[in-house]
Short mmCIF file of C-alpha atoms in Angstrom, two decimals:
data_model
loop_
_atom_site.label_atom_id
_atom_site.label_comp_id
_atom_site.label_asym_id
_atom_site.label_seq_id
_atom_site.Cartn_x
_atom_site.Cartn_y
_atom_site.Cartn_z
CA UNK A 100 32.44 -3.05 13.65
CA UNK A 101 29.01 -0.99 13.29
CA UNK A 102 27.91 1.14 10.34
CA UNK A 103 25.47 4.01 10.39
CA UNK A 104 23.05 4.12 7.69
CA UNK A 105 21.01 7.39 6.97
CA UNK A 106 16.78 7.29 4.78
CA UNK A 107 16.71 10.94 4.13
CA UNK A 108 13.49 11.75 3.14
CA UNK A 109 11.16 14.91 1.92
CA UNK A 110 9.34 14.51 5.43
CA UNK A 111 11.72 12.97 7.81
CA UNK A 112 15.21 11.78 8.54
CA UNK A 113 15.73 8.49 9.33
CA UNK A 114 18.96 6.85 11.20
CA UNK A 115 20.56 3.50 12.40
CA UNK A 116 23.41 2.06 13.91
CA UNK A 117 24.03 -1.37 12.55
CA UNK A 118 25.75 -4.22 13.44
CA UNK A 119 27.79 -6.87 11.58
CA UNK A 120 24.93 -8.61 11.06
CA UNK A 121 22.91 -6.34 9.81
CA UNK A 122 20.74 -5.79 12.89
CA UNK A 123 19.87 -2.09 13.74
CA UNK A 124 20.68 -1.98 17.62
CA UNK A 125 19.55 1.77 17.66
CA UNK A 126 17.20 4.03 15.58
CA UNK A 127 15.99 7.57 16.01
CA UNK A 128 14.30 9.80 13.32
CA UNK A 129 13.95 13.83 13.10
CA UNK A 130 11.81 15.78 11.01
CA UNK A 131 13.67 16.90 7.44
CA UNK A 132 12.42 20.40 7.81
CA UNK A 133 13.83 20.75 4.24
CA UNK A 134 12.85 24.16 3.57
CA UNK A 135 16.12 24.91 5.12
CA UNK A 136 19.70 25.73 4.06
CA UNK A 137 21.35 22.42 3.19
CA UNK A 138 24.13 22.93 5.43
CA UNK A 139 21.28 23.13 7.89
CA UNK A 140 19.81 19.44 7.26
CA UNK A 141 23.07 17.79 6.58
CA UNK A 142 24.47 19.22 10.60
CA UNK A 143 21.43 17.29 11.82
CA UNK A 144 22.07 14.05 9.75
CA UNK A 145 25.76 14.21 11.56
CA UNK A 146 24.21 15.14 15.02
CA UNK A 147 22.14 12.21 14.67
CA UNK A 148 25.58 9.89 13.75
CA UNK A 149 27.03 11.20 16.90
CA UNK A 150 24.04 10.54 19.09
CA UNK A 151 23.39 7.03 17.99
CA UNK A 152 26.80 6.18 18.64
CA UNK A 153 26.63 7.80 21.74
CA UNK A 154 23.81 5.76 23.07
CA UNK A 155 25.06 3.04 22.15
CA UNK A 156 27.80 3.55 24.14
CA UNK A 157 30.33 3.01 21.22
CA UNK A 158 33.19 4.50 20.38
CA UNK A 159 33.40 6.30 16.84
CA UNK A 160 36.49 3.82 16.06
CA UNK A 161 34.03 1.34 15.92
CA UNK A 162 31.73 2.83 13.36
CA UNK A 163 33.38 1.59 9.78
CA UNK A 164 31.61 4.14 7.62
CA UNK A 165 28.36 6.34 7.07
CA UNK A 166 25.81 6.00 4.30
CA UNK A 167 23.33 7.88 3.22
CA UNK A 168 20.01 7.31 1.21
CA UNK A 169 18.90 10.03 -0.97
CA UNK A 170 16.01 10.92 -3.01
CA UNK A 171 17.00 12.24 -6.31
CA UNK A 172 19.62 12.26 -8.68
CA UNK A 173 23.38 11.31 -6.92
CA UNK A 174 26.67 11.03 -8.37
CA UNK A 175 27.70 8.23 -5.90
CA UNK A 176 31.45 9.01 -7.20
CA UNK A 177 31.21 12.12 -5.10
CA UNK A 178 28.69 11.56 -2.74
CA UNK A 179 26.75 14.71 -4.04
CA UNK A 180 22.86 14.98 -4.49
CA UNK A 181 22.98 16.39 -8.02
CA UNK A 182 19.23 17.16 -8.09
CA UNK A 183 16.31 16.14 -5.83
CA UNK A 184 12.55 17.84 -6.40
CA UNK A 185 11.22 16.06 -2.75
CA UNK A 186 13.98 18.09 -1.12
CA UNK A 187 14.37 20.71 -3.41
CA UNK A 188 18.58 20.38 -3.44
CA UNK A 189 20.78 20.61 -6.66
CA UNK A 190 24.69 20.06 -6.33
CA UNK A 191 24.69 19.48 -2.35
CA UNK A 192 28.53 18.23 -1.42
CA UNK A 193 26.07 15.75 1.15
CA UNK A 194 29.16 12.95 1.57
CA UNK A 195 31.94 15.26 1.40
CA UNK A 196 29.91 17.51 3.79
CA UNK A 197 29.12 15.18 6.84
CA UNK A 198 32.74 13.18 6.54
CA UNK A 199 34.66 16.43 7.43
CA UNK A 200 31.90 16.69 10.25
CA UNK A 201 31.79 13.34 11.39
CA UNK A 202 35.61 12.19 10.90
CA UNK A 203 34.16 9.37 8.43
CA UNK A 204 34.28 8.20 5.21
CA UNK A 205 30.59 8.87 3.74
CA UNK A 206 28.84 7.11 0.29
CA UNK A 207 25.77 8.38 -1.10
CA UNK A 208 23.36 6.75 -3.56
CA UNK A 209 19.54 6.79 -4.67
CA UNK A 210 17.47 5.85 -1.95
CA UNK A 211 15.72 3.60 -3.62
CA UNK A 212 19.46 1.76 -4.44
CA UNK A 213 19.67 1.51 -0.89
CA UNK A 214 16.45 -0.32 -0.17
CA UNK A 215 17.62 -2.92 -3.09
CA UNK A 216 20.86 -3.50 -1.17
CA UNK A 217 18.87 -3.63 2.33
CA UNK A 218 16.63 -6.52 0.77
CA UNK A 219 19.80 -8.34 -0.55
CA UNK A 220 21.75 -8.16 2.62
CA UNK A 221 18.75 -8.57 5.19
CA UNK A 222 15.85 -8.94 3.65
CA UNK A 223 13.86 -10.54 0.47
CA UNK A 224 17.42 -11.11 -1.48
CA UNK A 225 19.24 -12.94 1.41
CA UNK A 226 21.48 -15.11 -0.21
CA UNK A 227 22.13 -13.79 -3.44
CA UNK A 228 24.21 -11.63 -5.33
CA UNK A 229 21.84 -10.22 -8.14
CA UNK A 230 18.67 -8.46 -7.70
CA UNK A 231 16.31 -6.22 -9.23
CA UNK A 232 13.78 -4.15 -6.61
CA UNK A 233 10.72 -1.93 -7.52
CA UNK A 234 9.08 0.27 -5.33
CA UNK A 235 5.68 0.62 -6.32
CA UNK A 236 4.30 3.80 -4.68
CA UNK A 237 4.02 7.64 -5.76
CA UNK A 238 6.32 6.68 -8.58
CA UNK A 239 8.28 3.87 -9.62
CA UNK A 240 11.43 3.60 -8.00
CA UNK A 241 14.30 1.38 -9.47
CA UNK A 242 17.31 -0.54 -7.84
CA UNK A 243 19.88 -2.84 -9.00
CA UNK A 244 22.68 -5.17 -7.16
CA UNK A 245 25.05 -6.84 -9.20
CA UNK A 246 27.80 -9.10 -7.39
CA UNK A 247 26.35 -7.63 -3.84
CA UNK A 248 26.84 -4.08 -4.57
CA UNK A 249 24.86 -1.43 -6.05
CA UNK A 250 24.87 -0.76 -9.70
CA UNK A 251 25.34 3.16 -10.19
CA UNK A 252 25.93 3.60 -13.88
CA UNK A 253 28.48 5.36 -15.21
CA UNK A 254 27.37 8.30 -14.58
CA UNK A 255 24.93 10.30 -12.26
CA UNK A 256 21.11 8.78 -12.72
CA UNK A 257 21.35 5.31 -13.53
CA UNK A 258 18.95 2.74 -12.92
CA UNK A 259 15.80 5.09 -13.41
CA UNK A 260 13.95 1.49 -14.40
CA UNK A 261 10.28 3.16 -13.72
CA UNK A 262 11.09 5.51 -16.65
CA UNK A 263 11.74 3.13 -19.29
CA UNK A 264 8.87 2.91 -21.95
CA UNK A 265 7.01 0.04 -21.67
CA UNK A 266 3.85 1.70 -23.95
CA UNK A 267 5.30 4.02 -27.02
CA UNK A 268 3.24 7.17 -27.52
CA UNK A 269 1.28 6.13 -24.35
CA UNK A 270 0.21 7.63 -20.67
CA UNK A 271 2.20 10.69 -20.00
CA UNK A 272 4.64 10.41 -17.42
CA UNK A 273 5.88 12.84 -14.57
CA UNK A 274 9.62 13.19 -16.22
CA UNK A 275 7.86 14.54 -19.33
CA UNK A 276 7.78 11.02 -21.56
CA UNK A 277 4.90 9.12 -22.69
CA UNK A 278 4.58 5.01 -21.94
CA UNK A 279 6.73 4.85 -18.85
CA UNK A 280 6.15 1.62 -16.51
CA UNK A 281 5.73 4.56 -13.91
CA UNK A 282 2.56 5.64 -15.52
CA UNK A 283 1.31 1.83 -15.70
CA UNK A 284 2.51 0.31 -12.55
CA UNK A 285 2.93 3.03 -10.06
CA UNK A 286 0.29 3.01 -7.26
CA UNK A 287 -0.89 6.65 -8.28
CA UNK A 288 -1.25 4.89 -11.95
CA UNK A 289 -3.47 1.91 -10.62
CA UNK A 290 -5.52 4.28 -8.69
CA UNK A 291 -6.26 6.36 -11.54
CA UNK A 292 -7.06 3.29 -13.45
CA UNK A 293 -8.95 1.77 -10.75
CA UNK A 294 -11.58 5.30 -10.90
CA UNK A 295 -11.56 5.52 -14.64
CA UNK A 296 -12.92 1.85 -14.78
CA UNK A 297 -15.37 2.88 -12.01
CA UNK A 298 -16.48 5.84 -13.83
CA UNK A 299 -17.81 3.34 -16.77
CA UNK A 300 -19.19 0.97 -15.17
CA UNK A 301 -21.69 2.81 -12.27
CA UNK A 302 -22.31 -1.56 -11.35
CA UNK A 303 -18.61 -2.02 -10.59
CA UNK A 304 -18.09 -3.06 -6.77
CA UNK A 305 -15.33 -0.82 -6.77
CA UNK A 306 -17.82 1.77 -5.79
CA UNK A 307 -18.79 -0.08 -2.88
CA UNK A 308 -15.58 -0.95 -1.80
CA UNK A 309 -14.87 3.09 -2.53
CA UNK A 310 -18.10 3.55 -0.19
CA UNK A 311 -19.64 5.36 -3.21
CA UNK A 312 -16.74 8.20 -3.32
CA UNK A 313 -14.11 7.54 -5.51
CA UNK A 314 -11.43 9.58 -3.37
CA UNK A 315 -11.67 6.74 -1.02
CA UNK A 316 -9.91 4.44 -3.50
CA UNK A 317 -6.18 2.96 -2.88
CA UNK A 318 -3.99 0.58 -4.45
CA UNK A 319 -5.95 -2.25 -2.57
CA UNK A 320 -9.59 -1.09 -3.95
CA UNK A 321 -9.65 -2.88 -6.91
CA UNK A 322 -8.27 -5.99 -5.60
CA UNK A 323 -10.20 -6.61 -3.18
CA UNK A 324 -13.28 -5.75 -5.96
CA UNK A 325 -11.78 -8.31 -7.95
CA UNK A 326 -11.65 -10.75 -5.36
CA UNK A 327 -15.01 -10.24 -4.80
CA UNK A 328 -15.97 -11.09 -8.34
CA UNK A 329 -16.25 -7.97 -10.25
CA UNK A 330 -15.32 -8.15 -13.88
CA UNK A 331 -14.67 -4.52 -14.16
CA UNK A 332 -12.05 -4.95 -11.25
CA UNK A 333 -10.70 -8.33 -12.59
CA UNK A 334 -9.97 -6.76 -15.99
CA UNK A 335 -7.72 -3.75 -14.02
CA UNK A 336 -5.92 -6.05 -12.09
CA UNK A 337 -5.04 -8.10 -15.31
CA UNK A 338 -3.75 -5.17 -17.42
CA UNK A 339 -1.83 -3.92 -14.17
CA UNK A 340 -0.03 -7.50 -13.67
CA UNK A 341 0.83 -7.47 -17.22
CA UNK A 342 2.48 -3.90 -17.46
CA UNK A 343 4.59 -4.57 -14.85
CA UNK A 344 5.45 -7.86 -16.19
CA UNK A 345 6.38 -6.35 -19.62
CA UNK A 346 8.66 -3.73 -17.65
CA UNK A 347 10.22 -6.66 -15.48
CA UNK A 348 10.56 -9.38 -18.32
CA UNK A 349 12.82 -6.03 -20.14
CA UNK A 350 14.81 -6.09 -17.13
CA UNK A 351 15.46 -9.82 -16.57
CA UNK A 352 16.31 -10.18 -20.12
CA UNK A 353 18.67 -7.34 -19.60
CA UNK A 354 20.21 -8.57 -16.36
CA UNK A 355 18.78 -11.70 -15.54
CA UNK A 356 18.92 -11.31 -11.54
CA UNK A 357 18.92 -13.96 -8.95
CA UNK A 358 15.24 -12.43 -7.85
CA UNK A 359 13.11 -9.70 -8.08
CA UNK A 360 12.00 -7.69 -5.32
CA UNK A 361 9.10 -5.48 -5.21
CA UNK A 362 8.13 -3.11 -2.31
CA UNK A 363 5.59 -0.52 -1.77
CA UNK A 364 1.97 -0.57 -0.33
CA UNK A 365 0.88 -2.23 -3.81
CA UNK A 366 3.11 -5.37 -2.54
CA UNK A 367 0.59 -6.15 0.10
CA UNK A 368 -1.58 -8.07 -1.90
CA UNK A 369 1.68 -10.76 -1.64
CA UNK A 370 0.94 -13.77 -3.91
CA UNK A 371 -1.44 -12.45 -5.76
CA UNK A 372 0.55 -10.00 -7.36
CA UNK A 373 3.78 -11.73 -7.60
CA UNK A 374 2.58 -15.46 -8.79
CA UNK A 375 0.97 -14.27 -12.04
CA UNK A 376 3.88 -11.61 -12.52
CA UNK A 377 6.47 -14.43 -12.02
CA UNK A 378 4.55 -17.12 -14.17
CA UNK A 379 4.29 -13.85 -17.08
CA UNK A 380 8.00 -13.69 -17.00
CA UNK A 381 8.29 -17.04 -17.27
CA UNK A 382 6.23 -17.13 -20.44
CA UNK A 383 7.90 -14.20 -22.20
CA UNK A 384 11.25 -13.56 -21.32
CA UNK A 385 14.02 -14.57 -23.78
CA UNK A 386 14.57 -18.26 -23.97
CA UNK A 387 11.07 -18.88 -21.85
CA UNK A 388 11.07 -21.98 -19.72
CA UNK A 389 14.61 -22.81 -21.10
CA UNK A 390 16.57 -20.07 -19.75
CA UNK A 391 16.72 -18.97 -15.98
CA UNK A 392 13.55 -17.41 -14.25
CA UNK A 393 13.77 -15.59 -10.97
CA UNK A 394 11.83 -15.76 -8.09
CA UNK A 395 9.45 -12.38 -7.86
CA UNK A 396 8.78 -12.06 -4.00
CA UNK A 397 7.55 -9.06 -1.87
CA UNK A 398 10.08 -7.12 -0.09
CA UNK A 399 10.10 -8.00 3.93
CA UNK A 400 12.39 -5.19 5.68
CA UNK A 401 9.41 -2.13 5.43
CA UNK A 402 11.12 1.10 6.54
CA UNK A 403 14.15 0.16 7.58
CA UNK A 404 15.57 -1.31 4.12
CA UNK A 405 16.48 1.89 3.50
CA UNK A 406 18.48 2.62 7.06
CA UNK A 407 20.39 -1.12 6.42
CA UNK A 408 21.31 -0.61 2.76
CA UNK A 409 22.53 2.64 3.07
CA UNK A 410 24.79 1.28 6.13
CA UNK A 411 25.86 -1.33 3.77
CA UNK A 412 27.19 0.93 0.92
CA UNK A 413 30.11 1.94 3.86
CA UNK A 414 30.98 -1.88 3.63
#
């Protein structure tokens, strides 16, 4: 049997037939165009069901189910996309919507859910049945798989891990809070870091690196400053590593996964971001070296995590 899995995104949609094994035997992706009805979007999403399958040259009996990856706030229980700000969509019937279309049963969760359950079933988490995954890019998104299948909550907008406060009364966060791991270890948050340390120290090499223009810095400026021996850049990178160990020691101490997975462009520095964020853990989660410690490991599946755990809540 095949499943289709749908990454719908602000910018574009993305779609995948999938086999048993988790392999995507055909792709395509459209442009979201979401400034459009939402009746609009979701009778592309199902064109794109029915063309995949097509080109495959399968018949729908094949396809088990449909499942969709959304950004924003979903109440899985209905398949509807409660609220979403990179879409601009608030109580969209999205599963109910494209079943009646396509003839299929449809699940919806969190996008970033899906790319957790894409890394446990094909991915970084092959093998096991727990995992926590981060995404570490605009924000901080947040996934959880217990037993193999996504943790929702009990209601709509579980699992929101980059807005738990890691810092009270600190940085101000996008969802109105101060101290969220998002403002500490989101890739817009070591950026901003990464020029406020420049700004003090006019020796840093993070203005070289920058090419003397600041709006030239990424997530990998001050690494690859640090690497080169700046102190200034060193000192970033430490108090980086350890925010986002304090937020994942919280979460191993609450669920105490088989691993934890971390994607985003932040995750390309490989080792040298998940060695000294593993060995933290290890030092200051509950029961230290005598209790369990999971592996921390960069997430391998890129874009189509998303695509392969969405197929795999239809399972």
């Amino acid at each position: 049997m095949y499943r289709v899995g749908i990454d719908l995104g602000g910018t574009a949609i993305k779609a995948g037939l999938v086999d048993e094994n988790w392999n995507i035997v055909r792709d395509m992706s459209i442009p979201t165009d979401a400034h459009r009805p939402w009746q609009e979007v979701a009778l592309d999403m199902a064109a794109m069901v029915k063309r995949l399958v097509a080109d495959a040259q399968v018949n729908m009996e094949e396809v088990a189910g449909i499942g969709i990856g959304s950004p924003g706030t979903i109440d899985a229980s209905t398949g509807t996309v409660v609220y979403s700000n990179n879409i601009v969509w608030e109580d969209v019937p999205l599963g109910e919507f494209i079943g009646e279309v396509c003839g299929k049963a449809v699940k919806v969760s969190n996008d970033a859910n899906c790319a957790a359950l894409g890394e446990v079933v094909a991915g970084a988490g092959r093998g096991v049945k727990n995992a926590i995954m981060l995404t570490l890019g605009t924000g901080v998104g947040g996934g959880i798989v217990i037993d193999g299948k996504v943790f929702e909550g009990g209601h709509a907008g579980g699992a929101e891990l980059g807005h738990t406060v890691i810092r009270a009364g600190g940085q101000l966060c996008t969802c109105g809070r101060r101290g969220c791991l998002e403002a500490y270890a989101s890739a817009t948050a070591l950026i901003a870091f990464t020029k406020r340390a420049a700004e003090n120290d006019p020796l840093s090499l993070i203005w070289k690196m920058a090419e003397g223009n600041l709006d030239n810095v990424n997530g990998r400026t001050v690494f690859d400053a640090s690497d080169a021996g700046d102190a200034t850049a060193a000192k970033v990178v430490r108090e980086y590593i350890e925010n986002l160990g304090i937020g994942i020691t919280d979460f191993v101490n609450v669920f105490r996964p088989d691993v934890v997975i971390l994607g985003g462009g932040v995750c390309a520095q490989g080792e040298k971001l998940t060695a000294p964020i593993e060995a933290y853990v290890r030092d200051h989660a509950f029961g230290a070296d005598l209790g369990f410690t999971p592996r921390v490991v960069t997430a391998t599946l890129g874009n189509r995590a998303g695509i392969i755990g969405a197929a795999a809540l239809s399972e």
